[in-house]
C-alpha atoms as a printed R data frame, in Angstrom:
    type eleno elety resid chain resno       x      y      z
1   ATOM     1    CA   SER     A     1 -25.061 68.886 65.101
2   ATOM     2    CA   PHE     A     2 -27.483 67.238 67.538
3   ATOM     3    CA   SER     A     3 -28.908 65.021 64.783
4   ATOM     4    CA   ASP     A     4 -25.405 63.850 63.840
5   ATOM     5    CA   LEU     A     5 -24.745 62.980 67.483
6   ATOM     6    CA   LEU     A     6 -27.938 60.923 67.611
7   ATOM     7    CA   ASP     A     7 -26.889 59.112 64.438
8   ATOM     8    CA   ARG     A     8 -23.514 58.225 65.970
9   ATOM     9    CA   LEU     A     9 -25.138 57.025 69.186
10  ATOM    10    CA   GLN     A    10 -27.513 54.850 67.191
11  ATOM    11    CA   MET     A    11 -24.575 53.281 65.351
12  ATOM    12    CA   VAL     A    12 -22.872 52.498 68.655
13  ATOM    13    CA   GLU     A    13 -26.077 50.833 69.837
14  ATOM    14    CA   GLU     A    14 -26.241 48.719 66.694
15  ATOM    15    CA   ILE     A    15 -22.572 47.715 67.023
16  ATOM    16    CA   ALA     A    16 -23.229 46.632 70.607
17  ATOM    17    CA   LYS     A    17 -26.197 44.519 69.481
18  ATOM    18    CA   ALA     A    18 -24.089 42.902 66.774
19  ATOM    19    CA   VAL     A    19 -21.240 42.154 69.201
20  ATOM    20    CA   ASP     A    20 -23.702 40.494 71.591
21  ATOM    21    CA   LEU     A    21 -25.099 38.343 68.779
22  ATOM    22    CA   ILE     A    22 -21.616 37.299 67.611
23  ATOM    23    CA   ALA     A    23 -20.347 36.475 71.109
24  ATOM    24    CA   ALA     A    24 -23.498 34.513 71.937
25  ATOM    25    CA   ALA     A    25 -23.148 32.519 68.727
26  ATOM    26    CA   MET     A    26 -19.498 31.740 69.458
27  ATOM    27    CA   GLU     A    27 -20.342 30.618 72.990
28  ATOM    28    CA   ARG     A    28 -22.754 28.095 71.446
29  ATOM    29    CA   GLY     A    29 -20.093 26.839 69.038
30  ATOM    30    CA   GLY     A    30 -20.965 29.079 66.106
31  ATOM    31    CA   HIS     A    31 -18.665 30.938 63.746
32  ATOM    32    CA   LEU     A    32 -18.374 34.452 62.320
33  ATOM    33    CA   ILE     A    33 -18.266 34.677 58.532
34  ATOM    34    CA   TYR     A    34 -17.684 37.937 56.669
35  ATOM    35    CA   VAL     A    35 -19.008 38.234 53.088
36  ATOM    36    CA   GLY     A    36 -18.212 41.028 50.663
37  ATOM    37    CA   ALA     A    37 -17.106 41.992 47.176
38  ATOM    38    CA   GLY     A    38 -14.072 44.031 46.167
39  ATOM    39    CA   THR     A    39 -12.752 46.285 48.919
40  ATOM    40    CA   SER     A    40 -15.486 45.157 51.312
41  ATOM    41    CA   GLY     A    41 -14.600 41.510 50.795
42  ATOM    42    CA   ARG     A    42 -10.901 42.167 51.319
43  ATOM    43    CA   LEU     A    43 -11.570 44.022 54.561
44  ATOM    44    CA   GLY     A    44 -13.538 41.067 55.886
45  ATOM    45    CA   ILE     A    45 -10.769 38.628 55.057
46  ATOM    46    CA   ILE     A    46  -8.147 40.889 56.667
47  ATOM    47    CA   ASP     A    47 -10.127 41.126 59.900
48  ATOM    48    CA   ALA     A    48 -10.667 37.360 59.946
49  ATOM    49    CA   ALA     A    49  -6.987 36.627 59.293
50  ATOM    50    CA   GLU     A    50  -5.899 38.817 62.199
51  ATOM    51    CA   CYS     A    51  -8.079 37.119 64.833
52  ATOM    52    CA   PRO     A    52  -5.975 33.939 65.375
53  ATOM    53    CA   PRO     A    53  -2.637 35.693 66.061
54  ATOM    54    CA   THR     A    54  -4.272 38.433 68.137
55  ATOM    55    CA   PHE     A    55  -6.659 36.340 70.204
56  ATOM    56    CA   GLY     A    56  -5.257 32.814 69.939
57  ATOM    57    CA   VAL     A    57  -8.454 31.411 68.413
58  ATOM    58    CA   ASP     A    58  -8.869 28.710 65.776
59  ATOM    59    CA   HIS     A    59  -8.584 29.873 62.160
60  ATOM    60    CA   GLN     A    60 -12.098 28.613 61.443
61  ATOM    61    CA   LEU     A    61 -13.761 30.699 64.166
62  ATOM    62    CA   VAL     A    62 -13.677 33.837 62.002
63  ATOM    63    CA   SER     A    63 -13.434 33.561 58.227
64  ATOM    64    CA   GLY     A    64 -14.116 35.583 55.108
65  ATOM    65    CA   ILE     A    65 -15.759 35.040 51.728
66  ATOM    66    CA   ILE     A    66 -15.001 37.353 48.813
67  ATOM    67    CA   ALA     A    67 -16.923 37.468 45.541
68  ATOM    68    CA   GLY     A    68 -14.774 35.938 42.810
69  ATOM    69    CA   GLY     A    69 -12.959 33.552 45.147
70  ATOM    70    CA   ASP     A    70  -9.566 33.765 46.801
71  ATOM    71    CA   GLY     A    71  -7.918 35.229 43.699
72  ATOM    72    CA   ALA     A    72 -10.098 38.339 44.020
73  ATOM    73    CA   MET     A    73  -8.172 39.202 47.179
74  ATOM    74    CA   PHE     A    74  -5.199 40.194 45.011
75  ATOM    75    CA   ARG     A    75  -6.700 41.021 41.616
76  ATOM    76    CA   ALA     A    76 -10.077 42.694 41.077
77  ATOM    77    CA   VAL     A    77 -12.814 40.533 39.556
78  ATOM    78    CA   GLU     A    78 -15.156 43.301 38.526
79  ATOM    79    CA   ASN     A    79 -18.321 41.331 37.690
80  ATOM    80    CA   ALA     A    80 -18.111 38.873 40.577
81  ATOM    81    CA   GLU     A    81 -20.511 40.851 42.776
82  ATOM    82    CA   ASP     A    82 -23.316 40.947 40.198
83  ATOM    83    CA   ASN     A    83 -24.849 37.511 40.741
84  ATOM    84    CA   GLU     A    84 -27.088 36.879 43.738
85  ATOM    85    CA   GLU     A    85 -27.103 33.124 43.187
86  ATOM    86    CA   TRP     A    86 -23.307 33.040 43.448
87  ATOM    87    CA   GLY     A    87 -23.625 34.609 46.889
88  ATOM    88    CA   LYS     A    88 -26.106 31.965 47.993
89  ATOM    89    CA   ARG     A    89 -23.882 29.223 46.613
90  ATOM    90    CA   ALA     A    90 -20.821 30.639 48.381
91  ATOM    91    CA   ILE     A    91 -22.605 30.306 51.744
92  ATOM    92    CA   ASP     A    92 -23.372 26.644 51.029
93  ATOM    93    CA   GLU     A    93 -19.897 25.884 49.721
94  ATOM    94    CA   ASP     A    94 -18.326 27.496 52.794
95  ATOM    95    CA   GLY     A    95 -20.320 25.171 55.035
96  ATOM    96    CA   VAL     A    96 -22.166 27.899 56.954
97  ATOM    97    CA   GLN     A    97 -24.382 26.305 59.585
98  ATOM    98    CA   PRO     A    98 -27.418 27.286 61.666
99  ATOM    99    CA   GLY     A    99 -26.135 29.244 64.638
100 ATOM   100    CA   ASP     A   100 -23.333 30.940 62.708
101 ATOM   101    CA   VAL     A   101 -23.269 34.709 62.116
102 ATOM   102    CA   VAL     A   102 -22.881 36.056 58.576
103 ATOM   103    CA   VAL     A   103 -21.812 39.701 58.282
104 ATOM   104    CA   GLY     A   104 -22.483 41.127 54.841
105 ATOM   105    CA   ILE     A   105 -20.287 44.100 53.899
106 ATOM   106    CA   SER     A   106 -21.093 46.535 51.089
107 ATOM   107    CA   ALA     A   107 -20.566 50.289 50.892
108 ATOM   108    CA   ALA     A   108 -23.935 50.933 49.240
109 ATOM   109    CA   GLY     A   109 -25.604 47.831 50.618
110 ATOM   110    CA   ARG     A   110 -26.789 46.614 47.239
111 ATOM   111    CA   ALA     A   111 -24.143 44.189 45.906
112 ATOM   112    CA   PRO     A   112 -26.198 41.207 44.639
113 ATOM   113    CA   PHE     A   113 -23.544 38.673 45.741
114 ATOM   114    CA   VAL     A   114 -23.744 39.934 49.328
115 ATOM   115    CA   LEU     A   115 -27.534 40.188 49.288
116 ATOM   116    CA   GLY     A   116 -27.725 36.587 48.113
117 ATOM   117    CA   ALA     A   117 -25.379 35.488 50.877
118 ATOM   118    CA   LEU     A   118 -27.462 37.247 53.530
119 ATOM   119    CA   LYS     A   119 -30.691 35.741 52.189
120 ATOM   120    CA   ARG     A   120 -29.188 32.253 52.229
121 ATOM   121    CA   ALA     A   121 -27.799 32.798 55.731
122 ATOM   122    CA   ARG     A   122 -31.284 33.545 57.048
123 ATOM   123    CA   GLU     A   123 -32.765 30.578 55.184
124 ATOM   124    CA   ILE     A   124 -30.427 28.110 56.883
125 ATOM   125    CA   GLY     A   125 -30.785 29.604 60.361
126 ATOM   126    CA   ALA     A   126 -27.620 31.708 60.549
127 ATOM   127    CA   THR     A   127 -27.822 35.280 61.889
128 ATOM   128    CA   PRO     A   128 -27.441 37.941 59.159
129 ATOM   129    CA   ILE     A   129 -25.801 41.277 60.048
130 ATOM   130    CA   GLY     A   130 -25.156 44.124 57.617
131 ATOM   131    CA   VAL     A   131 -22.297 46.630 57.482
132 ATOM   132    CA   THR     A   132 -22.826 49.420 54.963
133 ATOM   133    CA   CYS     A   133 -22.567 53.187 54.610
134 ATOM   134    CA   ASN     A   134 -26.111 53.559 53.319
135 ATOM   135    CA   PRO     A   135 -28.759 53.719 56.072
136 ATOM   136    CA   ASP     A   136 -31.521 53.001 53.539
137 ATOM   137    CA   SER     A   137 -29.756 50.035 51.944
138 ATOM   138    CA   LEU     A   138 -31.277 46.726 50.869
139 ATOM   139    CA   PHE     A   139 -29.555 45.167 53.886
140 ATOM   140    CA   VAL     A   140 -32.098 46.565 56.334
141 ATOM   141    CA   PRO     A   141 -34.995 44.137 55.669
142 ATOM   142    CA   LEU     A   142 -32.611 41.174 55.415
143 ATOM   143    CA   CYS     A   143 -30.566 41.633 58.582
144 ATOM   144    CA   ASP     A   144 -31.150 41.307 62.311
145 ATOM   145    CA   VAL     A   145 -28.820 44.300 62.756
146 ATOM   146    CA   THR     A   146 -27.606 46.815 60.166
147 ATOM   147    CA   ILE     A   147 -24.664 49.096 60.999
148 ATOM   148    CA   ALA     A   148 -24.501 52.130 58.723
149 ATOM   149    CA   PRO     A   149 -21.884 54.792 59.536
150 ATOM   150    CA   TYR     A   150 -22.430 57.976 57.546
151 ATOM   151    CA   VAL     A   151 -19.287 59.122 55.740
152 ATOM   152    CA   GLY     A   152 -20.625 61.602 53.186
153 ATOM   153    CA   PRO     A   153 -19.477 61.865 49.558
154 ATOM   154    CA   GLU     A   154 -16.202 60.162 48.689
155 ATOM   155    CA   VAL     A   155 -13.083 62.260 48.116
156 ATOM   156    CA   ILE     A   156 -12.842 60.599 44.709
157 ATOM   157    CA   SER     A   157 -16.407 60.124 43.540
158 ATOM   158    CA   GLY     A   158 -17.382 56.456 43.545
159 ATOM   159    CA   SER     A   159 -14.122 55.234 45.099
160 ATOM   160    CA   THR     A   160 -15.620 53.493 48.121
161 ATOM   161    CA   ARG     A   161 -12.280 52.040 49.195
162 ATOM   162    CA   LEU     A   162 -11.609 55.467 50.754
163 ATOM   163    CA   LYS     A   163 -14.043 56.881 53.332
164 ATOM   164    CA   ALA     A   164 -16.520 53.995 53.183
165 ATOM   165    CA   GLY     A   165 -13.736 51.413 53.288
166 ATOM   166    CA   THR     A   166 -12.092 53.091 56.267
167 ATOM   167    CA   ALA     A   167 -15.393 53.251 58.160
168 ATOM   168    CA   GLN     A   168 -16.148 49.609 57.405
169 ATOM   169    CA   LYS     A   169 -12.705 48.569 58.627
170 ATOM   170    CA   LEU     A   170 -13.314 50.381 61.927
171 ATOM   171    CA   VAL     A   171 -16.674 48.649 62.359
172 ATOM   172    CA   LEU     A   172 -15.238 45.192 61.638
173 ATOM   173    CA   ASN     A   173 -12.455 45.823 64.155
174 ATOM   174    CA   MET     A   174 -15.084 46.648 66.763
175 ATOM   175    CA   LEU     A   175 -17.207 43.593 65.983
176 ATOM   176    CA   SER     A   176 -14.409 41.035 66.245
177 ATOM   177    CA   THR     A   177 -12.630 42.734 69.148
178 ATOM   178    CA   GLY     A   178 -15.842 43.214 71.121
179 ATOM   179    CA   ALA     A   179 -16.803 39.585 70.660
180 ATOM   180    CA   MET     A   180 -13.343 38.370 71.685
181 ATOM   181    CA   VAL     A   181 -13.426 40.518 74.812
182 ATOM   182    CA   GLN     A   182 -16.771 38.970 75.752
183 ATOM   183    CA   MET     A   183 -15.317 35.514 75.112
184 ATOM   184    CA   GLY     A   184 -12.550 36.139 77.666
185 ATOM   185    CA   HIS     A   185  -9.650 36.411 75.232
186 ATOM   186    CA   VAL     A   186  -8.649 39.802 76.669
187 ATOM   187    CA   TYR     A   187  -7.730 40.739 80.248
188 ATOM   188    CA   GLU     A   188  -8.037 44.466 80.901
189 ATOM   189    CA   ASN     A   189  -6.403 45.689 77.672
190 ATOM   190    CA   MET     A   190  -3.991 42.762 77.212
191 ATOM   191    CA   MET     A   191  -4.059 39.934 74.676
192 ATOM   192    CA   VAL     A   192  -3.907 37.003 77.095
193 ATOM   193    CA   ASN     A   193  -4.283 34.383 74.344
194 ATOM   194    CA   LEU     A   194  -1.413 35.793 72.297
195 ATOM   195    CA   GLN     A   195   0.752 33.134 70.681
196 ATOM   196    CA   PRO     A   196   4.569 33.697 70.859
197 ATOM   197    CA   THR     A   197   5.212 32.737 67.238
198 ATOM   198    CA   ASN     A   198   8.173 35.079 66.660
199 ATOM   199    CA   ILE     A   199  10.754 37.073 68.628
200 ATOM   200    CA   LYS     A   200   8.601 40.210 68.844
201 ATOM   201    CA   LEU     A   201   5.571 38.310 70.103
202 ATOM   202    CA   ARG     A   202   7.694 36.295 72.534
203 ATOM   203    CA   GLN     A   203   8.822 39.534 74.171
204 ATOM   204    CA   ARG     A   204   5.261 40.840 74.212
205 ATOM   205    CA   VAL     A   205   4.040 37.671 75.934
206 ATOM   206    CA   ILE     A   206   6.723 38.063 78.605
207 ATOM   207    CA   SER     A   207   5.716 41.719 79.072
208 ATOM   208    CA   ILE     A   208   2.071 40.770 79.498
209 ATOM   209    CA   VAL     A   209   2.861 38.217 82.196
210 ATOM   210    CA   ALA     A   210   5.179 40.680 83.947
211 ATOM   211    CA   GLU     A   211   2.456 43.358 83.853
212 ATOM   212    CA   ILE     A   212  -0.218 41.052 85.268
213 ATOM   213    CA   THR     A   213   1.934 39.515 87.998
214 ATOM   214    CA   GLY     A   214   3.975 42.606 88.858
215 ATOM   215    CA   GLU     A   215   7.156 40.545 88.561
216 ATOM   216    CA   SER     A   216  10.351 41.115 86.588
217 ATOM   217    CA   MET     A   217  10.723 40.123 82.959
218 ATOM   218    CA   GLU     A   218  13.075 37.318 84.045
219 ATOM   219    CA   LYS     A   219  10.547 35.847 86.475
220 ATOM   220    CA   ALA     A   220   7.763 36.246 83.920
221 ATOM   221    CA   GLU     A   221   9.807 34.330 81.346
222 ATOM   222    CA   ALA     A   222  10.466 31.573 83.869
223 ATOM   223    CA   ARG     A   223   6.734 31.325 84.561
224 ATOM   224    CA   LEU     A   224   6.038 30.995 80.856
225 ATOM   225    CA   GLU     A   225   8.706 28.352 80.300
226 ATOM   226    CA   ALA     A   226   7.170 26.315 83.124
227 ATOM   227    CA   ASN     A   227   3.721 26.582 81.547
228 ATOM   228    CA   ASN     A   228   4.388 25.929 77.854
229 ATOM   229    CA   TRP     A   229   4.230 29.665 77.096
230 ATOM   230    CA   VAL     A   230   0.495 29.825 77.817
231 ATOM   231    CA   ILE     A   231  -0.201 33.212 79.405
232 ATOM   232    CA   LYS     A   232  -3.338 32.210 81.313
233 ATOM   233    CA   GLU     A   233  -1.537 29.242 82.860
234 ATOM   234    CA   ALA     A   234   1.542 31.286 83.684
235 ATOM   235    CA   VAL     A   235  -0.384 33.891 85.693
236 ATOM   236    CA   LYS     A   236  -2.450 31.480 87.802
């Protein structure tokens, strides 16, 4: 319907605002920190972990905090999200600084741990952004930008790892990718900071240089060998 279209356009606008905030923070030396509980926390950590190999950035540039600590990534800690003070403390223990961006992730937008983290982020001068599937969530008054894709009722009632989790994953992909594009880590649609850390990636790096220069794979490999396998140097 027309109203659904307007809702989707609004979400795109909010994603664009969030990407601009993240890229601007990174250009000033800031970091992107995802915070969530359960599925939402795991999705944040996954997106953070994939940024260094994809974009060749430092592991500290994008990071993730999950309620219950690192062990909650592999085994559910069901009550970890229930304490707002733990969320505030996690921000301090992680060393979040003014100028960083903290993205809180919660399907319903009411997990106390995440709310506490967002409140603490604002207190210390970091930029709080919310990702939820509830447009009327508690994130809205706490965040500079709230992104709230509508997914409707879950296939299995209450199982927010399904539709809500999938939507959140898509949004996180757009936030990190959009920011990295603005930071110059992508040329056209190619990963020009890609690190050749295994055989597959070595071949992909050669293909990227060959595509950009219009030369053969052999000449592209020679360029890379002469430039320490740094794509941007090899294509100069």
